[in-house]
């Protein structure tokens, strides 16, 4: 009631481009200038916004909503009841390069995995999720992802996770079920975040996090340790004053 949905008209807009072998189940709504590649498969009640692009072989489940200008690269698989907000990019190449010798260009590693999105996922505007290099990149069912999040290749995101804006997850990281990542949290590659763990705002994770733990800061440590360290940091100026007074041989710290 407070945020009424815009009306979607069933049918295919006359400016949409539909590739060979595309299959859908009515009703479907495909908006202006949308592009569907060869062999795309759509479930029931799928809504595709203006300017969205689905590469060859993309699969969408039932009741999926793609807002304007969403791009799903070839081979991407999206479950049912998924919402992809404007500008989402799924299945782009991961950052895979081999450094060259001195003076040589880095060599690109082919990215041949897929991007798979589970049921009941919602992904915010301008978020990007890379395809896998060999294995698939997977987002589990019920996970909710905010705007401007980056998820690297081969990552496995569990079920019911909450990932806030500008979080970044480097390649091959495993985020288990029910994890919360606050805004601008950063996860290094090849780490595991245990089930139910929480990473607070701007937390920088460079190693595995135990299930149920809450971590903060960089490098991330337990939240209690982080608070103690921050408290000590704010007392440093007074400690320095006291040390300087001792060096001068007086008990009175200087202003």
CSV table of C-alpha atoms in Angstrom, one decimal:
chain,number,residue,atom,x,y,z
A,1,UNK,CA,0.0,0.0,0.0
A,2,UNK,CA,2.8,2.5,0.9
A,3,UNK,CA,4.9,1.6,-2.2
A,4,UNK,CA,2.5,0.5,-4.9
A,5,UNK,CA,4.1,-1.5,-7.7
A,6,UNK,CA,4.1,0.0,-11.2
A,7,UNK,CA,1.7,-1.8,-13.5
A,8,UNK,CA,3.2,-4.5,-15.7
A,9,UNK,CA,1.4,-5.2,-19.0
A,10,UNK,CA,1.6,-8.8,-20.1
A,11,UNK,CA,3.1,-9.3,-23.5
A,12,UNK,CA,6.3,-8.6,-25.5
A,13,UNK,CA,7.0,-5.0,-26.5
A,14,UNK,CA,7.4,-4.5,-30.2
A,15,UNK,CA,11.0,-3.2,-29.7
A,16,UNK,CA,12.2,-6.2,-27.8
A,17,UNK,CA,14.7,-8.5,-29.5
A,18,UNK,CA,14.0,-12.2,-29.1
A,19,UNK,CA,16.6,-14.8,-30.2
A,20,UNK,CA,16.1,-18.2,-31.7
A,21,UNK,CA,14.8,-20.9,-29.4
A,22,UNK,CA,13.6,-18.7,-26.6
A,23,UNK,CA,10.9,-20.4,-24.5
A,24,UNK,CA,8.6,-18.9,-22.0
A,25,UNK,CA,5.4,-19.7,-20.1
A,26,UNK,CA,2.5,-17.2,-20.2
A,27,UNK,CA,1.9,-14.8,-18.7
A,28,UNK,CA,5.2,-12.9,-19.4
A,29,UNK,CA,6.1,-9.2,-19.7
A,30,UNK,CA,9.1,-8.2,-21.7
A,31,UNK,CA,9.7,-4.5,-21.8
A,32,UNK,CA,11.0,-2.0,-24.4
A,33,UNK,CA,14.4,-2.7,-26.0
A,34,UNK,CA,15.0,-5.9,-23.9
A,35,UNK,CA,17.3,-8.4,-25.6
A,36,UNK,CA,16.9,-12.2,-25.1
A,37,UNK,CA,19.7,-14.3,-26.6
A,38,UNK,CA,19.4,-17.8,-28.1
A,39,UNK,CA,17.9,-20.5,-26.0
A,40,UNK,CA,16.8,-18.4,-23.1
A,41,UNK,CA,14.2,-20.1,-20.9
A,42,UNK,CA,11.6,-18.1,-18.8
A,43,UNK,CA,9.3,-19.5,-16.1
A,44,UNK,CA,5.7,-18.2,-15.4
A,45,UNK,CA,5.0,-14.6,-14.5
A,46,UNK,CA,8.4,-13.4,-15.4
A,47,UNK,CA,8.8,-9.6,-15.8
A,48,UNK,CA,11.7,-8.2,-17.8
A,49,UNK,CA,12.2,-4.4,-17.6
A,50,UNK,CA,13.3,-2.0,-20.3
A,51,UNK,CA,16.8,-2.5,-21.7
A,52,UNK,CA,17.5,-5.7,-19.9
A,53,UNK,CA,19.8,-8.2,-21.6
A,54,UNK,CA,19.8,-12.0,-21.2
A,55,UNK,CA,22.7,-13.8,-22.9
A,56,UNK,CA,22.5,-17.1,-24.6
A,57,UNK,CA,21.1,-20.0,-22.5
A,58,UNK,CA,20.1,-17.9,-19.5
A,59,UNK,CA,17.4,-19.5,-17.4
A,60,UNK,CA,14.9,-17.7,-15.1
A,61,UNK,CA,12.5,-19.4,-12.8
A,62,UNK,CA,8.9,-18.5,-12.0
A,63,UNK,CA,7.9,-15.0,-10.8
A,64,UNK,CA,11.3,-13.4,-11.5
A,65,UNK,CA,11.5,-9.6,-11.8
A,66,UNK,CA,14.2,-7.9,-13.7
A,67,UNK,CA,14.2,-4.1,-13.3
A,68,UNK,CA,15.5,-1.9,-16.2
A,69,UNK,CA,19.0,-2.5,-17.6
A,70,UNK,CA,19.8,-5.8,-15.7
A,71,UNK,CA,22.3,-7.9,-17.6
A,72,UNK,CA,22.6,-11.7,-17.2
A,73,UNK,CA,25.6,-13.0,-19.1
A,74,UNK,CA,25.3,-16.3,-21.0
A,75,UNK,CA,24.7,-19.4,-19.0
A,76,UNK,CA,23.4,-17.6,-15.9
A,77,UNK,CA,20.8,-19.5,-13.9
A,78,UNK,CA,18.3,-17.6,-11.7
A,79,UNK,CA,15.8,-19.4,-9.4
A,80,UNK,CA,12.2,-18.5,-8.7
A,81,UNK,CA,10.8,-15.4,-7.0
A,82,UNK,CA,14.1,-13.5,-7.5
A,83,UNK,CA,14.2,-9.7,-7.8
A,84,UNK,CA,17.1,-8.1,-9.6
A,85,UNK,CA,17.1,-4.3,-9.3
A,86,UNK,CA,18.3,-1.9,-11.9
A,87,UNK,CA,21.8,-2.3,-13.2
A,88,UNK,CA,22.5,-5.7,-11.7
A,89,UNK,CA,25.2,-7.6,-13.6
A,90,UNK,CA,25.3,-11.4,-13.2
A,91,UNK,CA,27.9,-13.7,-14.8
A,92,UNK,CA,30.6,-11.3,-16.0
A,93,UNK,CA,34.1,-12.6,-16.1
A,94,UNK,CA,36.0,-12.8,-12.8
A,95,UNK,CA,39.3,-11.1,-12.3
A,96,UNK,CA,41.5,-14.0,-13.4
A,97,UNK,CA,45.0,-13.1,-14.8
A,98,UNK,CA,48.5,-14.6,-14.8
A,99,UNK,CA,51.2,-11.9,-14.3
A,100,UNK,CA,53.5,-11.7,-17.3
A,101,UNK,CA,57.3,-11.6,-17.1
A,102,UNK,CA,58.9,-8.2,-16.8
A,103,UNK,CA,57.5,-6.0,-19.6
A,104,UNK,CA,54.9,-8.5,-20.7
A,105,UNK,CA,51.2,-8.1,-20.5
A,106,UNK,CA,49.2,-10.2,-18.0
A,107,UNK,CA,47.5,-13.2,-19.5
A,108,UNK,CA,43.7,-13.7,-19.1
A,109,UNK,CA,42.5,-17.0,-17.7
A,110,UNK,CA,39.2,-18.1,-19.4
A,111,UNK,CA,36.2,-17.9,-17.1
A,112,UNK,CA,34.0,-20.9,-18.0
A,113,UNK,CA,31.9,-21.4,-14.9
A,114,UNK,CA,28.4,-20.1,-14.3
A,115,UNK,CA,26.6,-17.7,-12.0
A,116,UNK,CA,23.8,-19.4,-10.2
A,117,UNK,CA,21.2,-17.5,-8.1
A,118,UNK,CA,18.9,-19.5,-5.7
A,119,UNK,CA,15.2,-19.0,-5.0
A,120,UNK,CA,13.9,-16.0,-3.1
A,121,UNK,CA,17.0,-13.9,-3.6
A,122,UNK,CA,16.9,-10.1,-3.9
A,123,UNK,CA,19.8,-8.2,-5.4
A,124,UNK,CA,20.2,-4.4,-5.1
A,125,UNK,CA,21.0,-1.9,-7.9
A,126,UNK,CA,24.4,-2.0,-9.6
A,127,UNK,CA,25.6,-5.1,-7.8
A,128,UNK,CA,27.9,-7.3,-9.7
A,129,UNK,CA,28.4,-11.1,-9.3
A,130,UNK,CA,31.1,-12.8,-11.4
A,131,UNK,CA,30.8,-16.1,-13.1
A,132,UNK,CA,33.1,-18.9,-11.9
A,133,UNK,CA,36.5,-19.6,-13.4
A,134,UNK,CA,35.9,-23.3,-13.5
A,135,UNK,CA,33.4,-24.0,-10.7
A,136,UNK,CA,30.2,-22.0,-10.5
A,137,UNK,CA,29.6,-18.9,-8.4
A,138,UNK,CA,26.6,-19.6,-6.2
A,139,UNK,CA,24.2,-17.5,-4.1
A,140,UNK,CA,22.0,-19.6,-1.8
A,141,UNK,CA,18.2,-19.3,-1.4
A,142,UNK,CA,16.7,-16.4,0.6
A,143,UNK,CA,19.9,-14.3,0.6
A,144,UNK,CA,19.4,-10.5,0.3
A,145,UNK,CA,22.1,-8.3,-1.2
A,146,UNK,CA,22.2,-4.5,-1.1
A,147,UNK,CA,23.3,-2.0,-3.8
A,148,UNK,CA,26.8,-1.8,-5.0
A,149,UNK,CA,28.1,-5.1,-3.8
A,150,UNK,CA,30.9,-7.0,-5.6
A,151,UNK,CA,31.1,-10.8,-5.4
A,152,UNK,CA,34.1,-12.4,-7.1
A,153,UNK,CA,34.4,-15.6,-9.1
A,154,UNK,CA,33.9,-19.1,-7.5
A,155,UNK,CA,32.4,-17.6,-4.3
A,156,UNK,CA,29.7,-19.7,-2.5
A,157,UNK,CA,27.2,-17.6,-0.6
A,158,UNK,CA,24.9,-19.6,1.7
A,159,UNK,CA,21.2,-19.3,2.4
A,160,UNK,CA,19.5,-16.4,4.2
A,161,UNK,CA,22.6,-14.2,4.3
A,162,UNK,CA,22.3,-10.4,4.5
A,163,UNK,CA,25.0,-8.4,2.6
A,164,UNK,CA,24.9,-4.6,3.0
A,165,UNK,CA,25.9,-1.9,0.5
A,166,UNK,CA,29.5,-1.7,-0.8
A,167,UNK,CA,30.6,-5.0,0.7
A,168,UNK,CA,33.2,-6.8,-1.4
A,169,UNK,CA,33.9,-10.5,-1.4
A,170,UNK,CA,37.0,-11.7,-3.2
A,171,UNK,CA,37.2,-14.9,-5.3
A,172,UNK,CA,36.7,-18.4,-3.9
A,173,UNK,CA,35.4,-17.3,-0.5
A,174,UNK,CA,32.8,-19.4,1.2
A,175,UNK,CA,30.1,-17.5,3.2
A,176,UNK,CA,28.0,-20.0,5.1
A,177,UNK,CA,24.3,-19.8,5.9
A,178,UNK,CA,22.8,-16.9,7.9
A,179,UNK,CA,25.9,-14.6,7.8
A,180,UNK,CA,25.5,-10.8,8.1
A,181,UNK,CA,28.0,-8.6,6.3
A,182,UNK,CA,27.6,-4.9,7.2
A,183,UNK,CA,28.3,-2.0,4.8
A,184,UNK,CA,31.8,-1.9,3.2
A,185,UNK,CA,32.9,-5.1,4.8
A,186,UNK,CA,35.7,-6.7,2.8
A,187,UNK,CA,36.5,-10.4,2.6
A,188,UNK,CA,39.8,-11.6,1.3
A,189,UNK,CA,40.0,-14.5,-1.2
A,190,UNK,CA,39.8,-18.2,-0.1
A,191,UNK,CA,38.4,-17.6,3.4
A,192,UNK,CA,35.4,-19.2,5.1
A,193,UNK,CA,32.9,-17.2,7.1
A,194,UNK,CA,31.2,-19.6,9.5
A,195,UNK,CA,27.5,-20.0,9.8
A,196,UNK,CA,25.7,-17.1,11.6
A,197,UNK,CA,28.9,-15.0,11.8
A,198,UNK,CA,28.7,-11.2,11.6
A,199,UNK,CA,31.2,-8.7,10.1
A,200,UNK,CA,30.6,-5.1,11.2
A,201,UNK,CA,30.9,-1.9,9.2
A,202,UNK,CA,34.2,-1.7,7.2
A,203,UNK,CA,35.5,-5.0,8.8
A,204,UNK,CA,38.4,-6.4,6.9
A,205,UNK,CA,38.6,-10.2,7.0
A,206,UNK,CA,41.9,-11.8,6.0
A,207,UNK,CA,41.3,-15.3,7.6
A,208,UNK,CA,38.6,-17.7,8.5
A,209,UNK,CA,35.8,-16.6,10.9
A,210,UNK,CA,34.3,-19.1,13.4
A,211,UNK,CA,30.6,-19.8,13.2
A,212,UNK,CA,28.5,-17.3,15.3
A,213,UNK,CA,31.4,-14.9,15.8
A,214,UNK,CA,31.1,-11.1,15.5
A,215,UNK,CA,34.2,-9.4,14.2
A,216,UNK,CA,35.2,-5.8,13.6
A,217,UNK,CA,38.1,-3.7,12.3
A,218,UNK,CA,41.1,-4.4,10.2
A,219,UNK,CA,42.4,-6.9,10.4
A,220,UNK,CA,39.1,-8.3,11.7
A,221,UNK,CA,39.2,-9.5,15.3
A,222,UNK,CA,36.5,-10.2,17.9
A,223,UNK,CA,34.2,-7.3,18.5
A,224,UNK,CA,35.3,-7.1,22.1
A,225,UNK,CA,38.9,-6.9,21.2
A,226,UNK,CA,38.2,-4.3,18.6
A,227,UNK,CA,36.4,-2.1,21.2
A,228,UNK,CA,39.2,-2.4,23.7
A,229,UNK,CA,41.8,-1.5,21.0
A,230,UNK,CA,39.7,1.5,20.0
A,231,UNK,CA,39.4,2.7,23.6
A,232,UNK,CA,43.2,2.3,24.1
A,233,UNK,CA,43.8,4.3,20.9
A,234,UNK,CA,41.8,7.3,22.2
A,235,UNK,CA,43.9,7.3,25.4
A,236,UNK,CA,47.2,7.4,23.6
A,237,UNK,CA,47.5,11.2,23.6
A,238,UNK,CA,47.3,11.3,27.4
A,239,UNK,CA,49.8,8.4,27.7
A,240,UNK,CA,52.3,10.2,25.4
A,241,UNK,CA,51.9,13.4,27.5
A,242,UNK,CA,52.7,11.4,30.7
A,243,UNK,CA,55.7,9.7,29.1
A,244,UNK,CA,57.1,13.0,27.9
A,245,UNK,CA,56.6,14.4,31.4
A,246,UNK,CA,58.6,11.5,32.9
A,247,UNK,CA,61.4,12.0,30.4
A,248,UNK,CA,61.6,15.6,31.5
A,249,UNK,CA,61.8,14.5,35.1
A,250,UNK,CA,58.6,16.1,36.2
A,251,UNK,CA,55.3,14.8,37.4
A,252,UNK,CA,53.3,17.4,35.6
A,253,UNK,CA,52.3,16.6,32.1
A,254,UNK,CA,52.5,19.6,29.7
A,255,UNK,CA,49.3,21.0,28.2
